[in-house]
Amino acid sequence: MPSPTLRTERQLLRAGARFVAGMDEVGRGALAGPVSVGAVVVDATTRTAPPGLADSKLLSARGRDLLVPALVRWGCAWAVGHASAGEVDEVGIVAALRRAGTRALEQVEQVLGPVTTVLLDGSHDWLTVPADLFDDGDGRVVHMRVRADQTCASVAAASVVAKVTRDALMTELDAEHPVYGWAKNKGYGAQAHLAALAEHGLSPVHRRSWRLPGPCDRDDER
């Protein structure tokens, strides 16, 4: 598979963008832990991406870890924003993604100033607040590209930093709640995780609005 390039980002920069923020999410389908969004910003001076860059799903854990030091030096700025399991329960997964993505952008804007051009993977814009007659919006223009995490270097980089950052958080949470095996499954629905839910019930960082297996009478005890 060809390596991701800056072709799309450079088109947007030539069209007038000062910065382009490639963004990607991780943890959307997990049963526990936050949903996380990475942002990696490039501009007209950004060079070709570090060798070995690919969508995080196509890399081993070691491969992702080895790439991160080069990636954080490569772009103009980078960040990862999170929305907790409680926020997923409160507002739903799409709005939680929007919160996490907005937090990532706010972090890079503290370094760079306004970043108004965003490149997202897929065909659904989860970042933009639904149109409101009385709301002028935040001024950002979001460009969607199917398979951007495989073809656009800034989005691939965002997927890697988001995955590595969230995996590290889940490993830390595993030390607090070791029965669920999060150091290995990162909060997704692996068999060992499902078995632990059936035996022990929900932890404080499970997504309680989701229909998770477990003893119904354990919920209020934890």
PDB file of C-alpha atoms in Angstrom:
ATOM      1  CA  MET A   1       0.000   0.000   0.000  1.00  0.00           C
ATOM      2  CA  PRO A   2       1.409   3.457  -0.915  1.00  0.00           C
ATOM      3  CA  SER A   3       2.569   5.648   1.963  1.00  0.00           C
ATOM      4  CA  PRO A   4       0.422   8.670   2.910  1.00  0.00           C
ATOM      5  CA  THR A   5       1.523  11.977   1.379  1.00  0.00           C
ATOM      6  CA  LEU A   6       0.884  15.698   1.813  1.00  0.00           C
ATOM      7  CA  ARG A   7      -0.736  16.034  -1.611  1.00  0.00           C
ATOM      8  CA  THR A   8      -4.201  16.892  -0.270  1.00  0.00           C
ATOM      9  CA  GLU A   9      -2.845  19.150   2.468  1.00  0.00           C
ATOM     10  CA  ARG A  10      -0.729  21.076  -0.037  1.00  0.00           C
ATOM     11  CA  GLN A  11      -3.751  21.585  -2.275  1.00  0.00           C
ATOM     12  CA  LEU A  12      -5.591  23.140   0.664  1.00  0.00           C
ATOM     13  CA  LEU A  13      -2.586  25.287   1.545  1.00  0.00           C
ATOM     14  CA  ARG A  14      -2.254  26.536  -2.043  1.00  0.00           C
ATOM     15  CA  ALA A  15      -5.958  27.386  -1.932  1.00  0.00           C
ATOM     16  CA  GLY A  16      -5.309  29.818   0.906  1.00  0.00           C
ATOM     17  CA  ALA A  17      -5.170  27.903   4.180  1.00  0.00           C
ATOM     18  CA  ARG A  18      -2.399  28.987   6.534  1.00  0.00           C
ATOM     19  CA  PHE A  19      -2.508  25.708   8.449  1.00  0.00           C
ATOM     20  CA  VAL A  20      -4.177  22.341   7.884  1.00  0.00           C
ATOM     21  CA  ALA A  21      -5.014  20.173  10.875  1.00  0.00           C
ATOM     22  CA  GLY A  22      -5.248  16.490  10.066  1.00  0.00           C
ATOM     23  CA  MET A  23      -7.462  14.809  12.655  1.00  0.00           C
ATOM     24  CA  ASP A  24      -8.482  11.252  13.492  1.00  0.00           C
ATOM     25  CA  GLU A  25     -10.270   9.509  16.338  1.00  0.00           C
ATOM     26  CA  VAL A  26      -9.652   6.373  18.363  1.00  0.00           C
ATOM     27  CA  GLY A  27     -11.734   4.595  20.984  1.00  0.00           C
ATOM     28  CA  ARG A  28     -15.090   5.152  19.322  1.00  0.00           C
ATOM     29  CA  GLY A  29     -16.099   1.509  19.651  1.00  0.00           C
ATOM     30  CA  ALA A  30     -14.515   0.818  23.029  1.00  0.00           C
ATOM     31  CA  LEU A  31     -16.615  -0.272  26.000  1.00  0.00           C
ATOM     32  CA  ALA A  32     -14.515   1.633  28.538  1.00  0.00           C
ATOM     33  CA  GLY A  33     -12.276   4.655  28.685  1.00  0.00           C
ATOM     34  CA  PRO A  34     -12.313   7.891  26.724  1.00  0.00           C
ATOM     35  CA  VAL A  35     -12.818   8.591  23.085  1.00  0.00           C
ATOM     36  CA  SER A  36      -9.708  10.411  21.863  1.00  0.00           C
ATOM     37  CA  VAL A  37      -8.949  12.631  18.871  1.00  0.00           C
ATOM     38  CA  GLY A  38      -5.500  13.430  17.553  1.00  0.00           C
ATOM     39  CA  ALA A  39      -4.611  16.574  15.631  1.00  0.00           C
ATOM     40  CA  VAL A  40      -1.391  17.134  13.687  1.00  0.00           C
ATOM     41  CA  VAL A  41      -0.998  20.518  12.000  1.00  0.00           C
ATOM     42  CA  VAL A  42       1.061  21.177   8.862  1.00  0.00           C
ATOM     43  CA  ASP A  43       1.809  24.287   6.812  1.00  0.00           C
ATOM     44  CA  ALA A  44       3.524  25.141   3.544  1.00  0.00           C
ATOM     45  CA  THR A  45       6.983  24.574   5.037  1.00  0.00           C
ATOM     46  CA  THR A  46       6.250  21.068   6.336  1.00  0.00           C
ATOM     47  CA  ARG A  47       8.455  18.449   4.751  1.00  0.00           C
ATOM     48  CA  THR A  48       7.597  14.914   3.640  1.00  0.00           C
ATOM     49  CA  ALA A  49       6.363  12.748   6.497  1.00  0.00           C
ATOM     50  CA  PRO A  50       8.762  10.508   8.442  1.00  0.00           C
ATOM     51  CA  PRO A  51       9.467   7.123   6.831  1.00  0.00           C
ATOM     52  CA  GLY A  52       7.198   4.311   7.928  1.00  0.00           C
ATOM     53  CA  LEU A  53       4.139   6.481   8.565  1.00  0.00           C
ATOM     54  CA  ALA A  54       0.836   4.678   7.989  1.00  0.00           C
ATOM     55  CA  ASP A  55      -2.643   4.529   9.440  1.00  0.00           C
ATOM     56  CA  SER A  56      -2.280   3.427  13.063  1.00  0.00           C
ATOM     57  CA  LYS A  57      -4.386   0.313  12.425  1.00  0.00           C
ATOM     58  CA  LEU A  58      -1.796  -0.913   9.919  1.00  0.00           C
ATOM     59  CA  LEU A  59       1.121  -0.602  12.350  1.00  0.00           C
ATOM     60  CA  SER A  60       2.191  -2.750  15.267  1.00  0.00           C
ATOM     61  CA  ALA A  61       2.212  -1.257  18.756  1.00  0.00           C
ATOM     62  CA  ARG A  62       6.003  -1.111  18.610  1.00  0.00           C
ATOM     63  CA  GLY A  63       5.896   0.504  15.177  1.00  0.00           C
ATOM     64  CA  ARG A  64       3.554   3.216  16.452  1.00  0.00           C
ATOM     65  CA  ASP A  65       5.697   3.857  19.521  1.00  0.00           C
ATOM     66  CA  LEU A  66       8.833   4.198  17.403  1.00  0.00           C
ATOM     67  CA  LEU A  67       7.145   6.704  15.079  1.00  0.00           C
ATOM     68  CA  VAL A  68       5.829   9.105  17.702  1.00  0.00           C
ATOM     69  CA  PRO A  69       9.094  10.964  18.495  1.00  0.00           C
ATOM     70  CA  ALA A  70       9.567  11.766  14.804  1.00  0.00           C
ATOM     71  CA  LEU A  71       5.922  12.725  14.322  1.00  0.00           C
ATOM     72  CA  VAL A  72       5.816  15.214  17.184  1.00  0.00           C
ATOM     73  CA  ARG A  73       8.866  16.965  15.700  1.00  0.00           C
ATOM     74  CA  TRP A  74       7.518  16.837  12.155  1.00  0.00           C
ATOM     75  CA  GLY A  75       4.376  18.973  12.175  1.00  0.00           C
ATOM     76  CA  CYS A  76       3.891  22.562  13.316  1.00  0.00           C
ATOM     77  CA  ALA A  77       2.006  21.363  16.401  1.00  0.00           C
ATOM     78  CA  TRP A  78       0.153  18.315  17.660  1.00  0.00           C
ATOM     79  CA  ALA A  79      -2.289  17.421  20.406  1.00  0.00           C
ATOM     80  CA  VAL A  80      -4.686  14.739  21.590  1.00  0.00           C
ATOM     81  CA  GLY A  81      -8.048  15.645  23.114  1.00  0.00           C
ATOM     82  CA  HIS A  82     -10.209  13.293  25.162  1.00  0.00           C
ATOM     83  CA  ALA A  83     -13.847  12.956  26.166  1.00  0.00           C
ATOM     84  CA  SER A  84     -14.494  10.669  29.095  1.00  0.00           C
ATOM     85  CA  ALA A  85     -16.779   7.656  29.270  1.00  0.00           C
ATOM     86  CA  GLY A  86     -19.082   9.801  31.412  1.00  0.00           C
ATOM     87  CA  GLU A  87     -19.291  12.377  28.633  1.00  0.00           C
ATOM     88  CA  VAL A  88     -20.069   9.656  26.096  1.00  0.00           C
ATOM     89  CA  ASP A  89     -22.943   8.633  28.373  1.00  0.00           C
ATOM     90  CA  GLU A  90     -24.055  12.234  28.846  1.00  0.00           C
ATOM     91  CA  VAL A  91     -24.065  13.539  25.270  1.00  0.00           C
ATOM     92  CA  GLY A  92     -23.619  10.501  22.998  1.00  0.00           C
ATOM     93  CA  ILE A  93     -20.653   9.324  21.011  1.00  0.00           C
ATOM     94  CA  VAL A  94     -20.785  11.899  18.192  1.00  0.00           C
ATOM     95  CA  ALA A  95     -20.993  14.903  20.511  1.00  0.00           C
ATOM     96  CA  ALA A  96     -18.249  13.353  22.667  1.00  0.00           C
ATOM     97  CA  LEU A  97     -16.051  13.063  19.583  1.00  0.00           C
ATOM     98  CA  ARG A  98     -16.752  16.730  18.878  1.00  0.00           C
ATOM     99  CA  ARG A  99     -15.695  17.668  22.415  1.00  0.00           C
ATOM    100  CA  ALA A 100     -12.484  15.661  22.137  1.00  0.00           C
ATOM    101  CA  GLY A 101     -11.670  17.104  18.714  1.00  0.00           C
ATOM    102  CA  THR A 102     -12.373  20.660  19.872  1.00  0.00           C
ATOM    103  CA  ARG A 103     -10.068  20.140  22.858  1.00  0.00           C
ATOM    104  CA  ALA A 104      -7.288  18.937  20.559  1.00  0.00           C
ATOM    105  CA  LEU A 105      -7.707  21.971  18.312  1.00  0.00           C
ATOM    106  CA  GLU A 106      -7.738  24.332  21.293  1.00  0.00           C
ATOM    107  CA  GLN A 107      -4.377  22.914  22.368  1.00  0.00           C
ATOM    108  CA  VAL A 108      -2.707  23.444  18.989  1.00  0.00           C
ATOM    109  CA  GLU A 109      -4.244  26.903  18.693  1.00  0.00           C
ATOM    110  CA  GLN A 110      -2.543  27.884  21.941  1.00  0.00           C
ATOM    111  CA  VAL A 111       0.722  27.376  20.048  1.00  0.00           C
ATOM    112  CA  LEU A 112      -0.178  28.520  16.523  1.00  0.00           C
ATOM    113  CA  GLY A 113      -3.185  30.790  16.734  1.00  0.00           C
ATOM    114  CA  PRO A 114      -6.336  30.053  14.735  1.00  0.00           C
ATOM    115  CA  VAL A 115      -6.404  26.814  12.740  1.00  0.00           C
ATOM    116  CA  THR A 116      -9.437  27.061  10.484  1.00  0.00           C
ATOM    117  CA  THR A 117      -8.858  24.268   7.946  1.00  0.00           C
ATOM    118  CA  VAL A 118      -9.375  20.692   9.110  1.00  0.00           C
ATOM    119  CA  LEU A 119      -8.968  17.410   7.231  1.00  0.00           C
ATOM    120  CA  LEU A 120     -10.985  14.446   8.541  1.00  0.00           C
ATOM    121  CA  ASP A 121     -11.054  10.790   7.602  1.00  0.00           C
ATOM    122  CA  GLY A 122     -14.328   9.382   6.332  1.00  0.00           C
ATOM    123  CA  SER A 123     -17.553  10.831   4.976  1.00  0.00           C
ATOM    124  CA  HIS A 124     -19.220  12.080   8.190  1.00  0.00           C
ATOM    125  CA  ASP A 125     -18.241  15.427   9.711  1.00  0.00           C
ATOM    126  CA  TRP A 126     -18.482  14.763  13.441  1.00  0.00           C
ATOM    127  CA  LEU A 127     -16.476  17.896  14.316  1.00  0.00           C
ATOM    128  CA  THR A 128     -18.801  20.636  13.110  1.00  0.00           C
ATOM    129  CA  VAL A 129     -21.643  21.645  15.418  1.00  0.00           C
ATOM    130  CA  PRO A 130     -25.018  21.070  13.697  1.00  0.00           C
ATOM    131  CA  ALA A 131     -26.278  24.223  11.993  1.00  0.00           C
ATOM    132  CA  ASP A 132     -28.179  26.669  14.177  1.00  0.00           C
ATOM    133  CA  LEU A 133     -30.112  29.618  12.776  1.00  0.00           C
ATOM    134  CA  PHE A 134     -28.705  31.894  15.481  1.00  0.00           C
ATOM    135  CA  ASP A 135     -25.129  30.558  15.498  1.00  0.00           C
ATOM    136  CA  ASP A 136     -22.476  31.772  13.075  1.00  0.00           C
ATOM    137  CA  GLY A 137     -20.316  28.737  13.800  1.00  0.00           C
ATOM    138  CA  ASP A 138     -16.623  28.637  14.709  1.00  0.00           C
ATOM    139  CA  GLY A 139     -15.271  29.627  11.305  1.00  0.00           C
ATOM    140  CA  ARG A 140     -13.623  26.278  10.610  1.00  0.00           C
ATOM    141  CA  VAL A 141     -13.868  24.570   7.255  1.00  0.00           C
ATOM    142  CA  VAL A 142     -13.847  20.786   7.497  1.00  0.00           C
ATOM    143  CA  HIS A 143     -12.801  18.715   4.488  1.00  0.00           C
ATOM    144  CA  MET A 144     -13.727  15.048   4.399  1.00  0.00           C
ATOM    145  CA  ARG A 145     -11.669  12.412   2.617  1.00  0.00           C
ATOM    146  CA  VAL A 146     -12.518   8.713   2.582  1.00  0.00           C
ATOM    147  CA  ARG A 147      -9.430   6.722   3.667  1.00  0.00           C
ATOM    148  CA  ALA A 148      -7.617   9.933   4.603  1.00  0.00           C
ATOM    149  CA  ASP A 149      -5.934   7.981   7.412  1.00  0.00           C
ATOM    150  CA  GLN A 150      -4.220   5.932   4.694  1.00  0.00           C
ATOM    151  CA  THR A 151      -3.568   8.625   2.085  1.00  0.00           C
ATOM    152  CA  CYS A 152      -3.125  11.961   3.917  1.00  0.00           C
ATOM    153  CA  ALA A 153       0.025  12.243   6.010  1.00  0.00           C
ATOM    154  CA  SER A 154      -1.362  14.671   8.596  1.00  0.00           C
ATOM    155  CA  VAL A 155      -4.381  12.431   9.262  1.00  0.00           C
ATOM    156  CA  ALA A 156      -2.246   9.278   9.453  1.00  0.00           C
ATOM    157  CA  ALA A 157       0.037  11.061  11.928  1.00  0.00           C
ATOM    158  CA  ALA A 158      -2.985  12.136  13.983  1.00  0.00           C
ATOM    159  CA  SER A 159      -4.226   8.541  14.068  1.00  0.00           C
ATOM    160  CA  VAL A 160      -0.870   7.338  15.399  1.00  0.00           C
ATOM    161  CA  VAL A 161      -0.474   9.941  18.152  1.00  0.00           C
ATOM    162  CA  ALA A 162      -4.094   9.468  19.220  1.00  0.00           C
ATOM    163  CA  LYS A 163      -3.744   5.689  19.366  1.00  0.00           C
ATOM    164  CA  VAL A 164      -0.469   5.746  21.311  1.00  0.00           C
ATOM    165  CA  THR A 165      -1.775   8.356  23.761  1.00  0.00           C
ATOM    166  CA  ARG A 166      -5.065   6.563  24.427  1.00  0.00           C
ATOM    167  CA  ASP A 167      -3.350   3.164  24.725  1.00  0.00           C
ATOM    168  CA  ALA A 168      -1.070   4.633  27.398  1.00  0.00           C
ATOM    169  CA  LEU A 169      -4.103   5.981  29.293  1.00  0.00           C
ATOM    170  CA  MET A 170      -5.806   2.590  29.185  1.00  0.00           C
ATOM    171  CA  THR A 171      -2.637   0.910  30.444  1.00  0.00           C
ATOM    172  CA  GLU A 172      -2.619   3.330  33.393  1.00  0.00           C
ATOM    173  CA  LEU A 173      -6.281   2.566  34.073  1.00  0.00           C
ATOM    174  CA  ASP A 174      -5.491  -1.152  33.936  1.00  0.00           C
ATOM    175  CA  ALA A 175      -3.357  -0.713  37.046  1.00  0.00           C
ATOM    176  CA  GLU A 176      -6.426   0.656  38.864  1.00  0.00           C
ATOM    177  CA  HIS A 177      -8.867  -1.940  37.487  1.00  0.00           C
ATOM    178  CA  PRO A 178      -6.754  -4.974  36.579  1.00  0.00           C
ATOM    179  CA  VAL A 179      -9.575  -7.496  36.224  1.00  0.00           C
ATOM    180  CA  TYR A 180     -10.618  -6.194  32.791  1.00  0.00           C
ATOM    181  CA  GLY A 181      -7.294  -6.645  30.986  1.00  0.00           C
ATOM    182  CA  TRP A 182      -7.149  -3.125  29.562  1.00  0.00           C
ATOM    183  CA  ALA A 183      -3.379  -3.218  29.188  1.00  0.00           C
ATOM    184  CA  LYS A 184      -4.030  -5.703  26.383  1.00  0.00           C
ATOM    185  CA  ASN A 185      -7.524  -4.938  25.066  1.00  0.00           C
ATOM    186  CA  LYS A 186      -7.479  -1.144  25.622  1.00  0.00           C
ATOM    187  CA  GLY A 187     -11.127  -1.160  26.662  1.00  0.00           C
ATOM    188  CA  TYR A 188     -12.506  -2.874  23.567  1.00  0.00           C
ATOM    189  CA  GLY A 189     -14.805  -5.876  23.676  1.00  0.00           C
ATOM    190  CA  ALA A 190     -12.245  -8.660  23.783  1.00  0.00           C
ATOM    191  CA  GLN A 191     -13.384 -11.980  25.230  1.00  0.00           C
ATOM    192  CA  ALA A 192     -11.435 -11.509  28.476  1.00  0.00           C
ATOM    193  CA  HIS A 193     -12.973  -8.049  28.937  1.00  0.00           C
ATOM    194  CA  LEU A 194     -16.493  -9.376  28.374  1.00  0.00           C
ATOM    195  CA  ALA A 195     -15.887 -12.239  30.792  1.00  0.00           C
ATOM    196  CA  ALA A 196     -14.679  -9.806  33.462  1.00  0.00           C
ATOM    197  CA  LEU A 197     -17.762  -7.648  32.952  1.00  0.00           C
ATOM    198  CA  ALA A 198     -19.975 -10.695  33.446  1.00  0.00           C
ATOM    199  CA  GLU A 199     -18.164 -11.568  36.670  1.00  0.00           C
ATOM    200  CA  HIS A 200     -17.398  -8.168  38.192  1.00  0.00           C
ATOM    201  CA  GLY A 201     -19.839  -5.714  36.628  1.00  0.00           C
ATOM    202  CA  LEU A 202     -19.020  -2.184  35.505  1.00  0.00           C
ATOM    203  CA  SER A 203     -16.130   0.002  36.601  1.00  0.00           C
ATOM    204  CA  PRO A 204     -16.441   3.792  36.968  1.00  0.00           C
ATOM    205  CA  VAL A 205     -14.898   4.266  33.503  1.00  0.00           C
ATOM    206  CA  HIS A 206     -17.207   1.963  31.558  1.00  0.00           C
ATOM    207  CA  ARG A 207     -19.728   3.513  29.191  1.00  0.00           C
ATOM    208  CA  ARG A 208     -22.858   2.884  31.189  1.00  0.00           C
ATOM    209  CA  SER A 209     -25.269   4.053  28.494  1.00  0.00           C
ATOM    210  CA  TRP A 210     -24.113   1.146  26.316  1.00  0.00           C
ATOM    211  CA  ARG A 211     -25.686  -2.269  26.755  1.00  0.00           C
ATOM    212  CA  LEU A 212     -22.795  -4.026  28.430  1.00  0.00           C
ATOM    213  CA  PRO A 213     -22.925  -7.534  29.861  1.00  0.00           C
ATOM    214  CA  GLY A 214     -22.689  -7.912  33.598  1.00  0.00           C
ATOM    215  CA  PRO A 215     -24.635  -8.604  36.780  1.00  0.00           C
ATOM    216  CA  CYS A 216     -27.398  -6.000  36.917  1.00  0.00           C
ATOM    217  CA  ASP A 217     -27.147  -5.801  40.719  1.00  0.00           C
ATOM    218  CA  ARG A 218     -23.402  -5.076  40.675  1.00  0.00           C
ATOM    219  CA  ASP A 219     -23.787  -1.664  39.046  1.00  0.00           C
ATOM    220  CA  ASP A 220     -24.708   0.291  42.153  1.00  0.00           C
ATOM    221  CA  GLU A 221     -22.167  -1.438  44.336  1.00  0.00           C
ATOM    222  CA  ARG A 222     -19.046  -0.201  42.560  1.00  0.00           C
TER     223      ARG A 222
END
